[in-house]
Tab-separated table of C-alpha atoms and ligand atoms in Angstrom:
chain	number	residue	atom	x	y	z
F	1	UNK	CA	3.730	16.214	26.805
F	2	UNK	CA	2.897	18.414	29.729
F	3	UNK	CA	1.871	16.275	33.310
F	4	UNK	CA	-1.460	17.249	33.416
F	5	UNK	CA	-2.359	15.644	29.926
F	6	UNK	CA	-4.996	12.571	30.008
F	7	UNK	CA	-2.492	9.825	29.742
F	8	UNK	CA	-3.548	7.850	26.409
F	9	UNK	CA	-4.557	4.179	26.958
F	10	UNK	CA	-2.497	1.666	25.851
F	11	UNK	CA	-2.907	-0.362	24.228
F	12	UNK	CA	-5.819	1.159	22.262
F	13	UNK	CA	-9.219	0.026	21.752
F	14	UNK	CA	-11.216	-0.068	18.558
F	15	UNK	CA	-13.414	3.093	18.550
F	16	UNK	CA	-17.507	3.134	18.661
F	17	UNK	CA	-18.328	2.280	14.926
F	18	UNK	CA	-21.114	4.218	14.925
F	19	UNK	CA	-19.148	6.967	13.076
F	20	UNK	CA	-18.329	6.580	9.357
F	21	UNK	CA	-14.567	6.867	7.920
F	22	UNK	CA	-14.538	10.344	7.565
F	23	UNK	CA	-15.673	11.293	10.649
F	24	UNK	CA	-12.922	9.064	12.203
F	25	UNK	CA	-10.590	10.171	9.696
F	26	UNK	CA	-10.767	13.659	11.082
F	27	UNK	CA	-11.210	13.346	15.127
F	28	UNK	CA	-9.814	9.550	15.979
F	29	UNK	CA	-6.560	10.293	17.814
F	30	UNK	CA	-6.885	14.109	17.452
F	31	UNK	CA	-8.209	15.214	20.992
F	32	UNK	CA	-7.682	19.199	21.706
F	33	UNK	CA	-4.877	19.821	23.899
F	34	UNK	CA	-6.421	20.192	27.640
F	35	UNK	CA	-3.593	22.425	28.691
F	36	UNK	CA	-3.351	25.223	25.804
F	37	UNK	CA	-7.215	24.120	24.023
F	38	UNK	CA	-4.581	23.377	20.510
F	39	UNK	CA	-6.983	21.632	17.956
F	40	UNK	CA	-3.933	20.298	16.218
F	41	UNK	CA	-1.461	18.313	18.896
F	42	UNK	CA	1.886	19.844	19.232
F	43	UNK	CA	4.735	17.880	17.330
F	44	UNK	CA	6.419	16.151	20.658
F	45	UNK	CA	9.864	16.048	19.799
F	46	UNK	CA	11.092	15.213	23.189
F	47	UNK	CA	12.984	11.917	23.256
F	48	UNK	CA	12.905	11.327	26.817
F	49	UNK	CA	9.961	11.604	29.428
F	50	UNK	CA	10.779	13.329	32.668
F	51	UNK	CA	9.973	10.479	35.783
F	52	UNK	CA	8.184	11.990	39.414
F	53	UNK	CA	10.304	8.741	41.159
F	54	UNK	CA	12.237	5.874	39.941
F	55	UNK	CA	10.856	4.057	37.355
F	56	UNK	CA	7.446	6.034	37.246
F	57	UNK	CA	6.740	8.323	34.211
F	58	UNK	CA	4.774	11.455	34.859
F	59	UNK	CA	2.761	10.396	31.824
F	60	UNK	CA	2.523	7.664	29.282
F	61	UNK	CA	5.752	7.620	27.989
F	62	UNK	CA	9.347	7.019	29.044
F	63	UNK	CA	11.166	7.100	25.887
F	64	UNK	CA	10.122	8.055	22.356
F	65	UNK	CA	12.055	5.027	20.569
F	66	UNK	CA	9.198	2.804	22.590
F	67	UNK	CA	6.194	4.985	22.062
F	68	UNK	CA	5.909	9.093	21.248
F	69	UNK	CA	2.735	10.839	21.475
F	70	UNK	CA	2.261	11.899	18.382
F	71	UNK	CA	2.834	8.129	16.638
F	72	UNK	CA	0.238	6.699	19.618
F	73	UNK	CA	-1.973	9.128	18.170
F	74	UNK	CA	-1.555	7.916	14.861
F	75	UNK	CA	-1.489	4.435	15.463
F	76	UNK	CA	-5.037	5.134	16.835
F	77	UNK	CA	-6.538	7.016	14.148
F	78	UNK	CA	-5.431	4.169	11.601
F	79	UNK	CA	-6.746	0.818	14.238
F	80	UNK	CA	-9.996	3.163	13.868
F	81	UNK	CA	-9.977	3.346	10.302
F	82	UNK	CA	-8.906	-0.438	9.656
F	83	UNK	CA	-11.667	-1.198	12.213
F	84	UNK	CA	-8.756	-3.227	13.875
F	85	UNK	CA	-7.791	-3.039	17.954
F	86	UNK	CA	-4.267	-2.209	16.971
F	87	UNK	CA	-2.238	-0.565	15.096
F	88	UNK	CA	1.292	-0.302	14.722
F	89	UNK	CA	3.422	2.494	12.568
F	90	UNK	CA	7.251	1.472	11.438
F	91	UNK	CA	9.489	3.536	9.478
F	92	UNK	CA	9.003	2.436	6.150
F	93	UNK	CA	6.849	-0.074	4.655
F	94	UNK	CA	9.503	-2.554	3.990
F	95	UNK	CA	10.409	-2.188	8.257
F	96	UNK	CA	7.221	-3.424	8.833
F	97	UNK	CA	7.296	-5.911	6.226
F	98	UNK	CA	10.560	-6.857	7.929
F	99	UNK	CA	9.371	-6.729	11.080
F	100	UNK	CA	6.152	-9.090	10.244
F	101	UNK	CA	8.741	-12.043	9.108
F	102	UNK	CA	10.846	-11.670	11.800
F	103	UNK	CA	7.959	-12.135	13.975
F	104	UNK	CA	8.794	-16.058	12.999
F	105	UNK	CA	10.130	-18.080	14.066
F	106	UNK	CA	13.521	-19.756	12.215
F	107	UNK	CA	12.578	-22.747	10.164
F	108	UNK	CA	8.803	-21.096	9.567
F	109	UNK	CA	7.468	-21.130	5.604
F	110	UNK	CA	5.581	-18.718	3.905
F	111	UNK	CA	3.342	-19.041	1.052
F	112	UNK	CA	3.171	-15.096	-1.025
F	113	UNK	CA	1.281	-14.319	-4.330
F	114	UNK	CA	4.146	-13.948	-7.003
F	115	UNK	CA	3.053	-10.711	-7.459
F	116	UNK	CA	4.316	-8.686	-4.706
F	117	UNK	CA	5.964	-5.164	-4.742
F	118	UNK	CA	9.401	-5.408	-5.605
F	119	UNK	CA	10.910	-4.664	-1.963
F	120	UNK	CA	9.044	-7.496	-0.407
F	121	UNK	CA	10.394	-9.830	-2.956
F	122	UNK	CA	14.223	-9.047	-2.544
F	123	UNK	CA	12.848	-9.260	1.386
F	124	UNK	CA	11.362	-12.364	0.681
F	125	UNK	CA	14.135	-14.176	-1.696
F	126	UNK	CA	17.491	-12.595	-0.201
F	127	UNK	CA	16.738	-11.276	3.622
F	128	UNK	CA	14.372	-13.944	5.377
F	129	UNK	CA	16.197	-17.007	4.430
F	130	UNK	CA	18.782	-15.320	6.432
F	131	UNK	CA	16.790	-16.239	9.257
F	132	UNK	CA	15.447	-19.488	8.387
F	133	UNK	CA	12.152	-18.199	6.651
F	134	UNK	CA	11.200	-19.849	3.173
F	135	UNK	CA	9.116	-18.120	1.081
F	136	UNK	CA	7.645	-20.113	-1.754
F	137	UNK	CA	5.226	-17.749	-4.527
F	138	UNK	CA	2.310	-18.398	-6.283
F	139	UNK	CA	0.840	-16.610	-9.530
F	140	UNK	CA	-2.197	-18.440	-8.426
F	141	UNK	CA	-2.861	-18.777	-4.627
F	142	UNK	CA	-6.792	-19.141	-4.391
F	143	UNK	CA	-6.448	-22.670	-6.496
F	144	UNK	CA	-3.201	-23.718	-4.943
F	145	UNK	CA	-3.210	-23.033	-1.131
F	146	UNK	CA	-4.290	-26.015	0.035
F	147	UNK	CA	-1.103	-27.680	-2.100
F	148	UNK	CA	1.342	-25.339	-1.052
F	149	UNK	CA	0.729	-25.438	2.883
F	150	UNK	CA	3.107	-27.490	4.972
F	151	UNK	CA	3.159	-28.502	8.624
F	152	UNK	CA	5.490	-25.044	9.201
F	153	UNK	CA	3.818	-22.738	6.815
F	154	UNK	CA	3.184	-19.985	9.054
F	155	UNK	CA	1.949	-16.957	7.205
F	156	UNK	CA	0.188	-15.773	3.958
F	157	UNK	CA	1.027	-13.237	1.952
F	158	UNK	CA	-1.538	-11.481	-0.387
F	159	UNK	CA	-0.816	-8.341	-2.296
F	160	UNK	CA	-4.728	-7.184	-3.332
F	161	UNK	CA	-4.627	-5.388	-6.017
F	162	UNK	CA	-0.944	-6.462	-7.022
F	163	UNK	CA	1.882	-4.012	-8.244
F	164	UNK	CA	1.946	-3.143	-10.489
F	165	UNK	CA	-0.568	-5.783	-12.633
F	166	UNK	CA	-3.555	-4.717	-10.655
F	167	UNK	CA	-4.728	-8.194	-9.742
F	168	UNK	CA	-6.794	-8.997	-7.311
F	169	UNK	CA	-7.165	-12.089	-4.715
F	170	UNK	CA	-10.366	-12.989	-3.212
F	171	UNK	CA	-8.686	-12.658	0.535
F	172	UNK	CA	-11.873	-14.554	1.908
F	173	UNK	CA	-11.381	-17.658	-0.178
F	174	UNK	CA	-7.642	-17.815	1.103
F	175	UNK	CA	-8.634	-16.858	4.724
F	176	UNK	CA	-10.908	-19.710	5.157
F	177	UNK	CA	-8.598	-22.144	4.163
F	178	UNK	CA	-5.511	-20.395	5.942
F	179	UNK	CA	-7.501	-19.860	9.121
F	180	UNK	CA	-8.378	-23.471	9.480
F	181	UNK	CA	-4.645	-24.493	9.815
F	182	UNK	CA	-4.097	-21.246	11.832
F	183	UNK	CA	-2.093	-19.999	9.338
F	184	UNK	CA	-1.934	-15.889	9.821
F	185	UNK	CA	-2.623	-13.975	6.877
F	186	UNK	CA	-1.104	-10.653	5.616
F	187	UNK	CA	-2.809	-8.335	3.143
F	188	UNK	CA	-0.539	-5.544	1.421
F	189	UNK	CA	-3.194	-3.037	0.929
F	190	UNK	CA	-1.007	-0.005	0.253
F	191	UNK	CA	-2.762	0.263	-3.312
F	192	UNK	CA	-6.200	0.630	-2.137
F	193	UNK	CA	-5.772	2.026	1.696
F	194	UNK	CA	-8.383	1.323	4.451
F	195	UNK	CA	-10.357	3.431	2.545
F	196	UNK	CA	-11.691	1.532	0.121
F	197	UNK	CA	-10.862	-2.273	1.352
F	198	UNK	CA	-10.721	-3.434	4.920
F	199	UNK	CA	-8.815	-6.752	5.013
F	200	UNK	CA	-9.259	-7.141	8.585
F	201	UNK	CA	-11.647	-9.724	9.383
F	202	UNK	CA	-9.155	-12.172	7.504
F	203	UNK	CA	-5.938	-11.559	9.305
F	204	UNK	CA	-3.214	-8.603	9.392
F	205	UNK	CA	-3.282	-5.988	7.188
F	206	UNK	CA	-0.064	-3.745	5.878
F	207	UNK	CA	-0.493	-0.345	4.360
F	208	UNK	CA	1.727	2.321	3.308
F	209	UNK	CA	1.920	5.431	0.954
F	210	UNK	CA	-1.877	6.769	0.478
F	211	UNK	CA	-2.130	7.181	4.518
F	212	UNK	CA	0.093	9.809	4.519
F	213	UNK	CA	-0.800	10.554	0.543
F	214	UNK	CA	1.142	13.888	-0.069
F	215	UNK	CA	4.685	12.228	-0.764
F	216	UNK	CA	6.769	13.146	1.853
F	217	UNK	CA	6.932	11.190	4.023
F	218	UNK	CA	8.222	7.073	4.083
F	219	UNK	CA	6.627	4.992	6.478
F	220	UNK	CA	4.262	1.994	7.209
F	221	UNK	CA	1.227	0.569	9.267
F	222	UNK	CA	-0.192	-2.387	10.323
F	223	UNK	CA	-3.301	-3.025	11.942
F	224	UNK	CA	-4.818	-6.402	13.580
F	225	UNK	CA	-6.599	-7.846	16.364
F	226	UNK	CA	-4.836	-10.005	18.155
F	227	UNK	CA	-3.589	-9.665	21.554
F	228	UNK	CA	-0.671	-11.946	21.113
F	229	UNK	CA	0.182	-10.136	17.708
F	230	UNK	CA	0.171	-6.691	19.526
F	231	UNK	CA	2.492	-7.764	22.450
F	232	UNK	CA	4.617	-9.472	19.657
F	233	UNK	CA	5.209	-6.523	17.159
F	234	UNK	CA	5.316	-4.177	19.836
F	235	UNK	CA	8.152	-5.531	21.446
F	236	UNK	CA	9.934	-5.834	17.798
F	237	UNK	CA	9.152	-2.498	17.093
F	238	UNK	CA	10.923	-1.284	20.356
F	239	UNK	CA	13.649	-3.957	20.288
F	240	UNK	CA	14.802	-3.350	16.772
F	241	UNK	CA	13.893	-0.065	16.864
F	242	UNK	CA	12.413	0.952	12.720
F	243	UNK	CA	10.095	3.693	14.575
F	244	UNK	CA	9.440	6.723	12.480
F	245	UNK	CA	9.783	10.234	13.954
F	246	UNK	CA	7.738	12.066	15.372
F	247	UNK	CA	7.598	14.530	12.676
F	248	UNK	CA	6.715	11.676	10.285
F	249	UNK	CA	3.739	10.661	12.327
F	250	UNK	CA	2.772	14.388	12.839
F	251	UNK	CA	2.832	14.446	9.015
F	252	UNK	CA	1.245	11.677	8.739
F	253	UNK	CA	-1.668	11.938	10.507
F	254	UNK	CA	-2.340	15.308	9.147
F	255	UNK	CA	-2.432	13.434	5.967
F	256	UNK	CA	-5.031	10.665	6.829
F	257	UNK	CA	-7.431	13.034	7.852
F	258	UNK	CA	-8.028	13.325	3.885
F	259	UNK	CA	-7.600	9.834	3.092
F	260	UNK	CA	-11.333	9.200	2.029
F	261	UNK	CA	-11.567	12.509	0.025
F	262	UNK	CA	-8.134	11.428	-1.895
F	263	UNK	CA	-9.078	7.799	-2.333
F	264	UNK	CA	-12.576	9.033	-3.789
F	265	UNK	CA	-11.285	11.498	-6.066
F	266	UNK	CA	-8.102	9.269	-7.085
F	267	UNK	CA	-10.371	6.913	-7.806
F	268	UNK	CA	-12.404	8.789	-9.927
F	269	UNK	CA	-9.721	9.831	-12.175
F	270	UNK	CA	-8.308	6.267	-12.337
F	271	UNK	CA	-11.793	5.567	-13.683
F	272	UNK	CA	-11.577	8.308	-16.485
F	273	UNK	CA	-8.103	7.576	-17.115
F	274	UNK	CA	-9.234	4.181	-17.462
F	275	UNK	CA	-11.362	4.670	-20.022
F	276	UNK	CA	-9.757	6.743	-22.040
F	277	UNK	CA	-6.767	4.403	-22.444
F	278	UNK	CA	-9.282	1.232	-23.479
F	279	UNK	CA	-10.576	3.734	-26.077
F	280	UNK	CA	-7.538	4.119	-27.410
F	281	UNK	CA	-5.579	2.004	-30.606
F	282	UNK	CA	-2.178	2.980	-29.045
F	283	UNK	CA	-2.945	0.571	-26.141
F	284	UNK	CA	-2.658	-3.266	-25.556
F	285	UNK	CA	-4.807	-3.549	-22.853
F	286	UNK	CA	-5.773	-1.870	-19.892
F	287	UNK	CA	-5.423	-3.371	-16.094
F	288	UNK	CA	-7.983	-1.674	-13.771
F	289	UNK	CA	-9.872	-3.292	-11.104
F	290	UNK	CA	-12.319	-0.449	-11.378
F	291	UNK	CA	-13.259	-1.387	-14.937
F	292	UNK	CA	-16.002	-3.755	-16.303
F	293	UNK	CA	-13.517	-5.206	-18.225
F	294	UNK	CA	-11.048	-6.484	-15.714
F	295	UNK	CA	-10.706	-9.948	-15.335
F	296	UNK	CA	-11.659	-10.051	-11.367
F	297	UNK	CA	-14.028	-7.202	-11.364
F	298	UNK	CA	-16.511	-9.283	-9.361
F	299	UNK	CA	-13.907	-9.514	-6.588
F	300	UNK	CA	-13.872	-5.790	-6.794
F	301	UNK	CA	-17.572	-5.704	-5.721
F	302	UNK	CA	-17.383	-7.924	-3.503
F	303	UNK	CA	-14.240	-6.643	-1.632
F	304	UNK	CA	-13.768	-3.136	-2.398
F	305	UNK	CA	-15.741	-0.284	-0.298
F	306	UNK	CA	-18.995	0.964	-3.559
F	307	UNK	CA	-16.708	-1.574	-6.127
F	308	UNK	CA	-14.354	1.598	-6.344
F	309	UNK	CA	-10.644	0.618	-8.497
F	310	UNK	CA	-8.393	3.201	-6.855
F	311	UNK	CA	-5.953	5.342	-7.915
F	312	UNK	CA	-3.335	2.888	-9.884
F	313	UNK	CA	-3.622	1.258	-12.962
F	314	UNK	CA	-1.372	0.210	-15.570
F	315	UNK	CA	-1.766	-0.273	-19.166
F	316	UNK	CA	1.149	-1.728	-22.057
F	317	UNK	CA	1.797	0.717	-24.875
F	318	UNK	CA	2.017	-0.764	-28.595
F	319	UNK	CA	5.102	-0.277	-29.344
F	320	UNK	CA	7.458	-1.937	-26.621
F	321	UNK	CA	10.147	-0.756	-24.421
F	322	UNK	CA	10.914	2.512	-26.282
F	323	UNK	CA	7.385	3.929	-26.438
F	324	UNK	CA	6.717	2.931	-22.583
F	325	UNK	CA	9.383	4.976	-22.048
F	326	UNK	CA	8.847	8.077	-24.447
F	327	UNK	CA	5.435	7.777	-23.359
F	328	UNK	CA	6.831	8.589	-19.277
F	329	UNK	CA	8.829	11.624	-20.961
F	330	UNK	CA	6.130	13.085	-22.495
F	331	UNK	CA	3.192	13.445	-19.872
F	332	UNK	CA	3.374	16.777	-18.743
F	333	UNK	CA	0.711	16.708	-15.488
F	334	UNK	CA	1.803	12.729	-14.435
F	335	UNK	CA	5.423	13.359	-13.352
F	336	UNK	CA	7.803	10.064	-14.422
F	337	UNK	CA	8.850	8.900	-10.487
F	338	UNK	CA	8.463	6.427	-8.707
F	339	UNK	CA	6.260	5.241	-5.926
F	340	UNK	CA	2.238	6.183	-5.724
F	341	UNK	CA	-0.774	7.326	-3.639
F	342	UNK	CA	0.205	10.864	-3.691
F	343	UNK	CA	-1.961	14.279	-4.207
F	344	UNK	CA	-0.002	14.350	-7.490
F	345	UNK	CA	0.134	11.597	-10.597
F	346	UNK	CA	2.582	9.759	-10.904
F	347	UNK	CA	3.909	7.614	-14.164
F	348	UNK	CA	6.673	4.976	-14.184
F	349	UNK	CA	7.578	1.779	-16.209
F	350	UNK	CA	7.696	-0.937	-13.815
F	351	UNK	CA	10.365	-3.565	-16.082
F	352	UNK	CA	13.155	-0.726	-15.810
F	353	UNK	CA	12.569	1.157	-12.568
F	354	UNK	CA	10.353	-0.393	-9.418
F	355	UNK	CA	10.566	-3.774	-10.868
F	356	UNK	CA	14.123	-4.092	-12.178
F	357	UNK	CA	15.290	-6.296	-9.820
F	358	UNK	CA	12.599	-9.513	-11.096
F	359	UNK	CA	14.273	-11.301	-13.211
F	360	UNK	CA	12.631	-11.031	-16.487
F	361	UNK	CA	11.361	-14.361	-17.221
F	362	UNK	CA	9.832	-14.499	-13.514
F	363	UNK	CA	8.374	-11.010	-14.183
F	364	UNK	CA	7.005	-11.258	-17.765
F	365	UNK	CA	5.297	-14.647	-16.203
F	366	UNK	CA	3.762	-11.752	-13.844
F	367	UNK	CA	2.459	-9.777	-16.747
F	368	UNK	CA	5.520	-7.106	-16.024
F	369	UNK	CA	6.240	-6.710	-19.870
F	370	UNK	CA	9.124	-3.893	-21.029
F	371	UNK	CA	5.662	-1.984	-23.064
F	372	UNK	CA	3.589	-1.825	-19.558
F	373	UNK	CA	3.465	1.657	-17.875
F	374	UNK	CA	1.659	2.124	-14.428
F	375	UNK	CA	0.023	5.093	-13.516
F	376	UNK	CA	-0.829	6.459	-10.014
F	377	UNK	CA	-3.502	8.877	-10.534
F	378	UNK	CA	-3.552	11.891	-7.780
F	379	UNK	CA	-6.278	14.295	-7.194
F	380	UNK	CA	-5.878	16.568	-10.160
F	381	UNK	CA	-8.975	17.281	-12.083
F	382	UNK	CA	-9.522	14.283	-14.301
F	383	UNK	CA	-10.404	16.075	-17.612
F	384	UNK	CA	-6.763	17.312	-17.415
F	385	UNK	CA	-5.351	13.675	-16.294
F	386	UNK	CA	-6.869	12.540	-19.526
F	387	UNK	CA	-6.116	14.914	-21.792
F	388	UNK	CA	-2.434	14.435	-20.407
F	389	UNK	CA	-2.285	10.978	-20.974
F	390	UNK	CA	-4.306	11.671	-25.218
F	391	UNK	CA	-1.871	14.024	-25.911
F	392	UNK	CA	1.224	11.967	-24.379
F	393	UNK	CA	0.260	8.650	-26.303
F	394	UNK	CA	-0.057	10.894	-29.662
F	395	UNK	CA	3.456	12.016	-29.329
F	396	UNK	CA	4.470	8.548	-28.842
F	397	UNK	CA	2.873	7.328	-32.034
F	398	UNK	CA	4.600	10.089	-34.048
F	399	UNK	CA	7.992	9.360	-32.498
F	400	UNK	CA	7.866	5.836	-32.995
F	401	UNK	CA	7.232	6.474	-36.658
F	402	UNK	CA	9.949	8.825	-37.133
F	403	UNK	CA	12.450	6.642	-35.582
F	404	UNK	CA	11.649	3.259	-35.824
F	405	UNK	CA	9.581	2.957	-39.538
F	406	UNK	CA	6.968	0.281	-39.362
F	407	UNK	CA	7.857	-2.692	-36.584
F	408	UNK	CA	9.789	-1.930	-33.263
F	409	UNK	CA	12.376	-4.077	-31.810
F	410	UNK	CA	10.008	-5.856	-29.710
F	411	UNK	CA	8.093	-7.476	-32.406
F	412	UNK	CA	4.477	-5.522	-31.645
F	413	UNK	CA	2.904	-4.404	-34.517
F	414	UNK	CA	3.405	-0.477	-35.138
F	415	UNK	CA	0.135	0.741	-33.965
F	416	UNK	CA	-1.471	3.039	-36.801
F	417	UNK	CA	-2.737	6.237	-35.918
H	1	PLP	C1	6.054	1.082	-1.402
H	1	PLP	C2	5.455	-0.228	-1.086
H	1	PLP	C3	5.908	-0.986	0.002
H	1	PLP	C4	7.077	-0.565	0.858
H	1	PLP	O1	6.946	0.679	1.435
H	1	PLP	P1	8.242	1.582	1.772
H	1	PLP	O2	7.716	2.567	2.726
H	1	PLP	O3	8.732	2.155	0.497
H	1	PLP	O4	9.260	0.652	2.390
H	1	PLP	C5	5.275	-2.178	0.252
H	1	PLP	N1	4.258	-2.619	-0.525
H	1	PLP	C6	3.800	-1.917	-1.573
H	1	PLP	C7	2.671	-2.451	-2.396
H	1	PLP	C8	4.382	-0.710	-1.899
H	1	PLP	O5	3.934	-0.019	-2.960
């Protein structure tokens, strides 16, 4: 950073909202460099900050593991677009899932929707209780809050819509009822990003991959209001130290400047892809919170920016196990990988790959069966998405009749063509 720069206030304040998402999108956190008139910052990859006398920093920063220019810039951009005071960027998702539970103290409980990603449930059942912090799950947390709360429940964990089922919580119901006990609340919105649902006014809010959106980079967000929070996290973020680069942020917030033209578009395809998969006999059922026929749609209006699904769905094959997985093979736009919110689909079987680690009982309870597949749409066009995922469930149906005559191992009917 060169001396003369405006030093950045910390910490930040939550921009006019006069401007729509876009507009933030694009100029929140992206000033013009007043020495050399850049319109893109320089990537600041200094680690240390050059001091005019002891103790006093020429500029805002001191060292980069406790703030970096290009993350503060970030870190704005996304408070802006969460309409939150703060936010905070870690290096991964799971960090700042980490770094949320160890923001309590030992002996603190937590109540979580069963449904989480897999990370934050090996976090949840094999990492906090390391320090003292129970978790206990629910498949059904807007009936059984009240129940589950305790004297040191602390914190609520909501995954809205949930990986990879695509259900949804109505955060408001559980809000009112946490916020009464002053129970803090955390939303996992990494399948729907700020774009599309704002969690804030019930508590904190954690987001991850559709930020960034172009795959490549690993890192994680979360914005909030709260004074107390701020000076809280902050410290943890310095003292254990899970910062991402600043090449990462740099990245990163290149990326977000998109965000509401990917999450329309991804969207949009989600929608056709949708569609096309109800129409189809080679498919169980179809989990979209963008469709009229999901179970929670109205919670989708209600909570979801123009009732928009998103870009992830998932859907089980007829045909178990081996079709989910022929069914991966044979796409040939939706690449089989894991993770989501990228420019480019994405197609994975959640029972052997993200969600291996549930045990199955607890996961088929979830509605993670071996036949369900999960799809993250990306911006393609959507004519080709669906014609990807026609021609890939035909192959399917003719290799499962080759192989397996007329019943597969799992018991599901053979689905005729
Ligand atoms: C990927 C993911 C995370 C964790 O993010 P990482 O950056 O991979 O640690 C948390 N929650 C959800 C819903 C995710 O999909």
């Amino acid at each position: 950073m060169v001396t003369d720069h405006a030093p950045i206030e910390t910490p930040p304040r939550a921009p006019s909202p006069v401007h729509g998402f876009g507009t933030l999108a694009v100029h929140v956190g992206s000033d013009h460099d007043p020495t050399t008139g850049a319109v893109i910052a320089p990537i600041s990859l200094s680690t240390t900050f050059a001091q005019s006398a002891v103790g006093q920093p020429i500029g805002a920063f001191e060292y980069a593991r406790s703030s970096n220019p290009n993350r503060e810039n970030l870190e704005k951009c996304i408070a802006s677009l969460e309409k939150a005071k703060y936010a905070l960027a870690f290096s991964s998702g799971s960090a700042t899932t980490a770094i949320i539970l160890q923001s309590l103290a030992a002996g603190s409980h937590v109540v979580s929707v069963s449904d989480v990603y897999g990370g934050t449930h090996r976090y949840f059942t094999q990492v906090a209780s390391a320090h003292g912090v129970r978790v206990t799950f629910t498949p059904s947390i807007e009936v059984d809050i009240e129940e589950l709360i305790m004297p040191e429940t602390k914190l609520i964990w909501i995954e809205t819509p949930s990986n990879p089922t695509l259900s949804l919580v109505d955060i408001r119901a559980v809000a009112n009822i946490a916020h009464r006990s002053g129970i803090m609340v955390v939303v996992d919105n990494t399948f729907l990003s700020p774009y599309i649902q704002n969690p804030l006014e019930h508590g904190a809010d954690l987001v991850t991959k559709y930020i960034n959106g172009h795959s490549d980079v690993i890192m994680g967000a979360t914005a909030f209001n709260s004074d107390a929070l701020y000076e809280r996290l902050k410290f943890l973020q310095n003292a254990i130290g899970a910062v991402p680069s600043a090449f990462d942020c740099w990245l990163a917030h290149r990326g977000v400047k998109t965000l509401h033209l990917r999450a329309r578009q991804a969207s949009q395809n989600a929608s056709m892809v949708a569609h096309a998969l109800e129409e189809s006999i080679h498919v169980i059922a179809v989990n979209y919170p963008g469709s009229n026929s999901h179970k929670q749609r109205k919670i989708a209006i209600k909570q979801h920016r123009d009732g928009l699904g998103g870009g992830m769905l998932s859907f089980r094959i007829k045909g178990g196990k081996p079709a989910a997985e022929r069914f991966c093979q044979a796409t040939q736009i939706f690449t089989l990988a894991e993770s989501l919110g990228g420019v480019e689909s994405l197609v994975e079987v959640p029972a052997s790959m993200t969600h291996m680690g549930i045990p199955k009982e607890q996961r088929e309870a979830a509605g993670v069966f071996d036949d369900l597949v999960r799809l993250s749409c990306g911006v393609e066009d959507g004519v080709d998405l669906v014609a990807d995922i026609r021609q890939a469930l035909e192959k399917v149906v003719v290799a499962t009749k080759v192989t397996n005559g007329l019943a597969n191992g799992n018991g599901h009917p053979m689905s005729n063509v």
